[in-house]
Coordinates of C-alpha atoms in Angstrom, one line a residue:
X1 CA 274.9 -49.4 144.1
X2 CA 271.4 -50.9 143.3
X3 CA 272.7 -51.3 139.3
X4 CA 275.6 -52.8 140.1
X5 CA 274.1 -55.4 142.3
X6 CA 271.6 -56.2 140.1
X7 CA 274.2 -56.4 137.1
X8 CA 276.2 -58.9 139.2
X9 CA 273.8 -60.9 140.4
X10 CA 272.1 -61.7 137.6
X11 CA 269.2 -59.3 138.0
X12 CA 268.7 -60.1 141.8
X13 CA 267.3 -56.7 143.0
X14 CA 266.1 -55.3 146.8
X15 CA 262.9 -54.1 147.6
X16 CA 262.5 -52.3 151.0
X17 CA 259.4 -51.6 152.6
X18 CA 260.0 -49.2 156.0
X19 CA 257.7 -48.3 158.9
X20 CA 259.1 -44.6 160.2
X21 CA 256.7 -44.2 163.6
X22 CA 257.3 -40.7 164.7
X23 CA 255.8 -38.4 167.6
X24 CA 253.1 -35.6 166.9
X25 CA 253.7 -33.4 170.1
X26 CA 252.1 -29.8 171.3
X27 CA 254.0 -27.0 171.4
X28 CA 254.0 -24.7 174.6
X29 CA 254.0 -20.7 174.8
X30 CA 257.9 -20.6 173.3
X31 CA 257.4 -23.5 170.5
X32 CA 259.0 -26.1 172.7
X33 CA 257.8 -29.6 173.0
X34 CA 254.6 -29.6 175.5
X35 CA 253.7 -33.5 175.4
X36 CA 252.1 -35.2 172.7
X37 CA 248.9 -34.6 170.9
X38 CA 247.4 -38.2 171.7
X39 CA 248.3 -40.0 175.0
X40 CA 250.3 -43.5 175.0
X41 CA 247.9 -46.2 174.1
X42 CA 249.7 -48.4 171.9
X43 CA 246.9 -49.3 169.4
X44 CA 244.3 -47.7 170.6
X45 CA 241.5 -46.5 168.4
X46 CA 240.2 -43.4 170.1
X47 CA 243.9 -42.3 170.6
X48 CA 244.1 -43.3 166.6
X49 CA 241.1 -41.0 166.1
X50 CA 242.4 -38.5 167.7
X51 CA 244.7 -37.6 165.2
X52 CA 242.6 -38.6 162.8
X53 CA 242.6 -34.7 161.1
X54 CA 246.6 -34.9 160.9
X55 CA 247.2 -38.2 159.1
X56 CA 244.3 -37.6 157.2
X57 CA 246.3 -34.3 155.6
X58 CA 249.5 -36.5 155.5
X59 CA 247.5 -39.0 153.6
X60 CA 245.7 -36.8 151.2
X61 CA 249.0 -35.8 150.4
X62 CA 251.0 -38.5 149.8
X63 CA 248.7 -39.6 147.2
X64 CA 249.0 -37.2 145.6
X65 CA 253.2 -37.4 146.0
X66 CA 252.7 -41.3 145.0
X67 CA 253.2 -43.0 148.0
X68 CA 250.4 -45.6 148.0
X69 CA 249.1 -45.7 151.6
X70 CA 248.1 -49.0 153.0
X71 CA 248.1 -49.2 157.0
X72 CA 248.5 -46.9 160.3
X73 CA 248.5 -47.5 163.8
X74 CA 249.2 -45.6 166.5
X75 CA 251.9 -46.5 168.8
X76 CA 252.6 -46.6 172.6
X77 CA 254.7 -43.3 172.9
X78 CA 252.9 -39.6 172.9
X79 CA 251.4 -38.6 170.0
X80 CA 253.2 -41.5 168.2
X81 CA 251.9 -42.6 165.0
X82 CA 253.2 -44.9 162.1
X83 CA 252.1 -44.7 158.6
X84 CA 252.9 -47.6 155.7
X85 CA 253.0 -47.2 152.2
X86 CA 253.8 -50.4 149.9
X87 CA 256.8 -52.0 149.8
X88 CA 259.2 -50.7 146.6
X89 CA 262.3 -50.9 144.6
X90 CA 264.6 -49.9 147.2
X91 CA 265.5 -46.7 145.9
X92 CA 262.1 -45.4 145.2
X93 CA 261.2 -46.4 148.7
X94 CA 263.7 -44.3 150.1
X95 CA 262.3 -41.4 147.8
X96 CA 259.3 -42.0 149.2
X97 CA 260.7 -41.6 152.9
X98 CA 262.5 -38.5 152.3
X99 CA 259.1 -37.5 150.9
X100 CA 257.1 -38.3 153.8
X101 CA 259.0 -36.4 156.1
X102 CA 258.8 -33.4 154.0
X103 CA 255.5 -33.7 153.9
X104 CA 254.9 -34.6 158.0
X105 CA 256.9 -31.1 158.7
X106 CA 254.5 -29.3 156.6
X107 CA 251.1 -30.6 157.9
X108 CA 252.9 -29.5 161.3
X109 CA 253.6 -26.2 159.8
X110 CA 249.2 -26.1 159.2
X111 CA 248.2 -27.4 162.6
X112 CA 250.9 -25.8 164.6
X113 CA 252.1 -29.0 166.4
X114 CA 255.5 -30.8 165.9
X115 CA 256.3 -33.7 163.5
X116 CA 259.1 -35.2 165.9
X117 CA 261.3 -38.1 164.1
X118 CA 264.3 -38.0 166.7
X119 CA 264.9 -41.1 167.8
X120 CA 264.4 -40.7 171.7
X121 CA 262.6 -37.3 172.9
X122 CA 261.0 -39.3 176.0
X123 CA 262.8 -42.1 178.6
X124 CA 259.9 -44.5 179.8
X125 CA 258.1 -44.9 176.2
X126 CA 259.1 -46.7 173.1
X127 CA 261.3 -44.9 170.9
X128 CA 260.9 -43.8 167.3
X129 CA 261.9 -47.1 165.4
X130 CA 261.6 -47.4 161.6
X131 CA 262.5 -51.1 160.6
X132 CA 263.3 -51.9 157.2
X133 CA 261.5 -54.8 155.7
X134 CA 263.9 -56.3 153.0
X135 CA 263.3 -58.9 150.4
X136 CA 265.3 -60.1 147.2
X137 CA 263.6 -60.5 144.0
X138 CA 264.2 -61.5 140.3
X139 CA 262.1 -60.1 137.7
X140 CA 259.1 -58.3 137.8
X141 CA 258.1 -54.9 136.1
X142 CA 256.4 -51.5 137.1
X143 CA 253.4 -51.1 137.1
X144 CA 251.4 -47.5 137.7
X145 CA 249.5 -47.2 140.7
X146 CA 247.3 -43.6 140.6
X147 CA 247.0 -43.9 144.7
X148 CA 243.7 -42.3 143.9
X149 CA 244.4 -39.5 141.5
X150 CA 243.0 -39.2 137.9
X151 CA 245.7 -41.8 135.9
X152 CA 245.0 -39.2 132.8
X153 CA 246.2 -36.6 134.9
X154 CA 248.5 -37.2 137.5
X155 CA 250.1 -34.2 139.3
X156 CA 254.0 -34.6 139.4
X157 CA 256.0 -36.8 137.7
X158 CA 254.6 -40.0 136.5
X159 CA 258.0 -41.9 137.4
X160 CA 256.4 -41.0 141.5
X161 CA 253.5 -43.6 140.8
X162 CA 255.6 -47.0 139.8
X163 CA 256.0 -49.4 141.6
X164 CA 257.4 -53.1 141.0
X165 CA 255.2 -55.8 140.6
X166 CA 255.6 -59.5 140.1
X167 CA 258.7 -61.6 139.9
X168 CA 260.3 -64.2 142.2
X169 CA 260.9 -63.6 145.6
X170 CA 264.2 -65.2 146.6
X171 CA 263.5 -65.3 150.3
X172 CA 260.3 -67.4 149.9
X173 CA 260.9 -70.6 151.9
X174 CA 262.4 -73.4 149.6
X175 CA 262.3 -76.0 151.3
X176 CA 259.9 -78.4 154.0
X177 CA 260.6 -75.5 156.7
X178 CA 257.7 -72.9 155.6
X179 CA 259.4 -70.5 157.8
X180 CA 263.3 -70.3 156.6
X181 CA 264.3 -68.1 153.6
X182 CA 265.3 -69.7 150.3
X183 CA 269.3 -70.1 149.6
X184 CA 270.1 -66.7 147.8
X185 CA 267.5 -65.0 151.0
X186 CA 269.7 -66.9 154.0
X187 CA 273.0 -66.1 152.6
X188 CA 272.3 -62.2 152.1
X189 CA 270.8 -62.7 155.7
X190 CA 274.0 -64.2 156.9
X191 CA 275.8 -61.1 155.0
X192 CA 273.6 -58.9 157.4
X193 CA 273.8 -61.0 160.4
X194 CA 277.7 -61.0 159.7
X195 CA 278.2 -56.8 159.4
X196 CA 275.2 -56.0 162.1
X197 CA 277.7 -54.0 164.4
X198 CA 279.0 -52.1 161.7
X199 CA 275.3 -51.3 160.0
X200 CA 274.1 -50.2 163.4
X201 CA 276.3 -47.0 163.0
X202 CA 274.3 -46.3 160.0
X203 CA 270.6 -47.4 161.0
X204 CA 271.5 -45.5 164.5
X205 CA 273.2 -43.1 163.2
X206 CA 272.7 -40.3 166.0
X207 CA 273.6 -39.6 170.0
X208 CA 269.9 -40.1 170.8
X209 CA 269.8 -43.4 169.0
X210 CA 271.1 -45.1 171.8
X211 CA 269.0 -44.0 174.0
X212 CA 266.8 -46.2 172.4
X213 CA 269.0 -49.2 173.2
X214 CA 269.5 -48.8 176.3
X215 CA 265.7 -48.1 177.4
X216 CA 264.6 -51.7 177.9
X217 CA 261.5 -53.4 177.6
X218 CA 260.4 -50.7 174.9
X219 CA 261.3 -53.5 171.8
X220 CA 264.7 -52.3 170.7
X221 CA 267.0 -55.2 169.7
X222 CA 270.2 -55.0 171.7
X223 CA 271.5 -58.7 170.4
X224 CA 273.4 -59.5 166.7
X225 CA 271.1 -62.5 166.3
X226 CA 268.2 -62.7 164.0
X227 CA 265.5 -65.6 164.2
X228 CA 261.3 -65.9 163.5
X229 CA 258.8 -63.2 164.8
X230 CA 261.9 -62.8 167.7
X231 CA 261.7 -59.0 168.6
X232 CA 264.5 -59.6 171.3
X233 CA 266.7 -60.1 168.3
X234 CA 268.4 -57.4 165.8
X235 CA 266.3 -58.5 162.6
X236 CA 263.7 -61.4 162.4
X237 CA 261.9 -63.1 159.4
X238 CA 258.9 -60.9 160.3
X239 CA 256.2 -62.6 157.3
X240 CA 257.2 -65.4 155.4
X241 CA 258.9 -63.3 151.6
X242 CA 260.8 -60.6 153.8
X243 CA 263.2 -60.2 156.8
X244 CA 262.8 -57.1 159.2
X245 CA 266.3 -55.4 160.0
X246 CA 265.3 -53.8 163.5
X247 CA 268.2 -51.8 164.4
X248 CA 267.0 -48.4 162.7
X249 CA 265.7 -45.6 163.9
X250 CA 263.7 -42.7 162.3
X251 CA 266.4 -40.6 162.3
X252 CA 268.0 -43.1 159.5
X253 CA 269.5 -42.0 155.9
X254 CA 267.5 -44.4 154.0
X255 CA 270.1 -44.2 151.3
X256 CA 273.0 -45.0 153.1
X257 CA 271.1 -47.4 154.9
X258 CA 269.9 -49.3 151.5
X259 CA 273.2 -49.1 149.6
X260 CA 275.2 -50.6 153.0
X261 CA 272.6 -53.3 153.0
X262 CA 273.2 -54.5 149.6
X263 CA 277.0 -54.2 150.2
X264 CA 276.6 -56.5 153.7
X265 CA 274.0 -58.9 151.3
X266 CA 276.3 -59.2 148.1
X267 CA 279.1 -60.5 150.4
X268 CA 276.5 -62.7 152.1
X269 CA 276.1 -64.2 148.2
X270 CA 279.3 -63.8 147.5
X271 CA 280.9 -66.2 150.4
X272 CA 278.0 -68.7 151.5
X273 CA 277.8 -66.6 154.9
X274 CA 275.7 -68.4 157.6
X275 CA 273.7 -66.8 159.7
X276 CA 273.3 -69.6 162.4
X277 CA 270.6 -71.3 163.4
X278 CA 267.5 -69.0 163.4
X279 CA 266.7 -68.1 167.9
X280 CA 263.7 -68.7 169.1
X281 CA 263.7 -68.3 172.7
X282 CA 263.8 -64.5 174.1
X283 CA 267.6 -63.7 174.0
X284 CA 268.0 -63.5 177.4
X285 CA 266.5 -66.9 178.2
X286 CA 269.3 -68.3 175.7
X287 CA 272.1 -66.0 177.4
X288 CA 271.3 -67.3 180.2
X289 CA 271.3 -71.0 178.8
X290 CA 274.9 -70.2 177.9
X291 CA 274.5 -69.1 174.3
X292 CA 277.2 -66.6 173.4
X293 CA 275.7 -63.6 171.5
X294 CA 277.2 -60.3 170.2
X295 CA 275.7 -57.0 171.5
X296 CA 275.3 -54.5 169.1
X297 CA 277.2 -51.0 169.9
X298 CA 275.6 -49.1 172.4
X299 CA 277.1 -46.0 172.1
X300 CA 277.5 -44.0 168.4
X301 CA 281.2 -43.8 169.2
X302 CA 281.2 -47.5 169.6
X303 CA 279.7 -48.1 166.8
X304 CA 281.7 -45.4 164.4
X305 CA 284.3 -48.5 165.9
X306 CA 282.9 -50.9 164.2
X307 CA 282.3 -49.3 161.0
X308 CA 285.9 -48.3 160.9
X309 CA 286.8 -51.8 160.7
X310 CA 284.4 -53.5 158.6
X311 CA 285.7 -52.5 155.0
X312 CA 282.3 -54.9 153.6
X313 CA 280.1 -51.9 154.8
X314 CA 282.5 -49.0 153.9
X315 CA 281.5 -50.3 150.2
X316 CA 278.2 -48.5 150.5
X317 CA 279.4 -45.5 151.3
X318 CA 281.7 -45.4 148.1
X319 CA 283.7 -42.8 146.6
X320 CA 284.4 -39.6 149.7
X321 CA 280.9 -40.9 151.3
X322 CA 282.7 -43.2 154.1
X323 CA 285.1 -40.4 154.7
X324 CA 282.6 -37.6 154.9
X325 CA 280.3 -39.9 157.2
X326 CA 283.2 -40.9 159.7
X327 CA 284.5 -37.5 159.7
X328 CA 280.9 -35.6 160.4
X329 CA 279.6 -38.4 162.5
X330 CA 282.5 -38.4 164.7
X331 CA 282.4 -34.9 165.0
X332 CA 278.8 -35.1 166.9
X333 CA 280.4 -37.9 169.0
X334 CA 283.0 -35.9 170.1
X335 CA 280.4 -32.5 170.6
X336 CA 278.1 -34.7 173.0
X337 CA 281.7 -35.4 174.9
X338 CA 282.5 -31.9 175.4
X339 CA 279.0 -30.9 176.2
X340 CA 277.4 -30.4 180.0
X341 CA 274.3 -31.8 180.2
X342 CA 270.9 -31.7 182.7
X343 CA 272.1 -35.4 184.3
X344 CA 275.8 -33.6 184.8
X345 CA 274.6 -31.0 186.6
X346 CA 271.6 -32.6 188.8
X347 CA 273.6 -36.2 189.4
X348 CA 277.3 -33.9 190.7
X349 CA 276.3 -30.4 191.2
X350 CA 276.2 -30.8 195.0
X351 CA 278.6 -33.3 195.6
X352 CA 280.7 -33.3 198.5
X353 CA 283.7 -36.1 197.5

């Protein structure tokens, strides 16, 4: 998908950056989730500390996987953490995610804790997000980063230690407004902007992911509108250079959800898509101000809806990939459905109609 976007476009190629928080919980006597190991201080250094041991191990080896480690922080859930590594060529970056969860479940395995990356194990705290930071480039080259190993003798492969470097980045402001994205940048933003509802069945691509969305005040975007350093909104231009889609969990196929991004941004190029004027009051002030706004889905069904329809999106899931998705995804819809669950039973149990 990357290829032929770039063969298109005349070179034009994504790089993603993604910030996957996720929880480090305790286990109890039976290997069930007992709280986290930290307590909810959103950036709070002691907390940060506290878990200094287990990122430290998650660091050590993701240098040594090639993920070049820039920035942490922890978050305001239990024993949540988020860990960056640079921004990439997109498919290398979503390498590099499948490879940091691997390596997350085995530090677990060594301290005997949890490396929790559903979306929504707690109601009350912010949610497991990972937002995808997306910018457009033409030219550039790799360039080897050792990430602190001997560069005569890095373990693995020495494809795992390239990264992109240079070029031109399409979504730098252009103009007298140092804020808005170049041309190319706003029209793949419109693109996105344009096929939000059906990306959020990727991005939020699970029953829990919704709990997410409808846990206010936590942060989650809720609204199909994009504007600057808005975090009401369903993406934002987060740094001038790169847009943040928000609507992603940690639970997210980073494939699916890069190759569906460059399907929503090439027909952003392709047709001169607008997104609208950028929003910079909270959403709900401009609800309230009478500004019509989409919501995104808020339930996976609703959003398996909208995928259905939007054929833009389907293009990333080529070949039996759409298929496969609607069939297994609908599937778990229909599971949750048919299932009983705690809130059943203590909301109707002793009802007397």
């Amino acid at each position: 998908m990357h290829q032929a976007f770039q063969d298109k476009h005349d070179g034009l190629s994504l790089r993603m950056g993604t910030e996957p928080e996720m929880m480090w919980l305790k286990k109890d006597e039976n290997g069930k989730p007992n709280g986290g190991y930290s307590n909810p201080y959103c950036y709070h250094i002691d907390q940060f500390e506290s878990l200094r041991p287990v990122y430290m191990k998650v660091m050590e080896y993701s240098r040594k996987m090639g993920l070049d480690m820039i920035q942490g922080d922890h978050e305001d859930a239990p024993g949540q953490l988020e860990l960056n590594w640079m921004f990439d060529d997109v498919l290398r970056n979503a390498d590099r995610l499948t490879t940091y969860r691997q390596i997350c479940a085995q530090v677990a395995r060594e301290f005997g804790i949890i490396a929790c990356f559903m979306s929504k194990p707690f109601m009350g705290v912010s949610a497991n997000g990972c937002h995808h930071n997306m910018s457009l480039w033409r030219g550039g080259e790799d360039k080897m980063r050792p990430t602190g190993n001997d560069p005569d003798n890095l373990p693995g492969l020495p494809h795992n230690y390239m990264y992109v470097s240079g070029g031109d980045n399409t979504f730098m402001p252009d103009g007298d407004d140092v804020q808005m994205p170049g041309k190319a940048g706003l029209a793949a933003i419109g693109g996105i902007v344009h096929h939000l509802r059906a990306l959020t069945a990727v991005g939020s691509s699970t029953v829990n992911s919704y709990r997410r969305l409808w846990d206010t005040g936590f942060w989650a975007p809720v609204f199909a509108d994009w504007g600057f350093q808005n975090r009401t909104t369903g993406l934002r231009v987060s740094a001038p250079g790169r847009f943040e889609y928000r609507s992603v969990d940690s639970m997210v196929n980073p494939y699916l959800m890069g190759s569906t991004i460059l399907a929503a941004a090439d027909d952003g190029i392709d047709n001169s898509l607008d997104p609208g004027e950028p929003e910079e009051r909270n959403i709900y002030e401009a609800i309230q101000a009478g500004k019509q706004v989409k919501k995104l889905p808020m339930t996976l069904g609703e959003a398996l809806e909208a995928l259905a329809e939007d054929k833009v999106v389907q293009r990333g899931m080529p070949g039996e990939m759409y298929r496969l998705y609607h069939q297994y995804k609908h599937d778990e819809w229909e599971r949750f459905n048919h299932t009983v669950t705690e809130w059943d039973v203590e909301t109707y149990l002793d009802c007397l109609p």
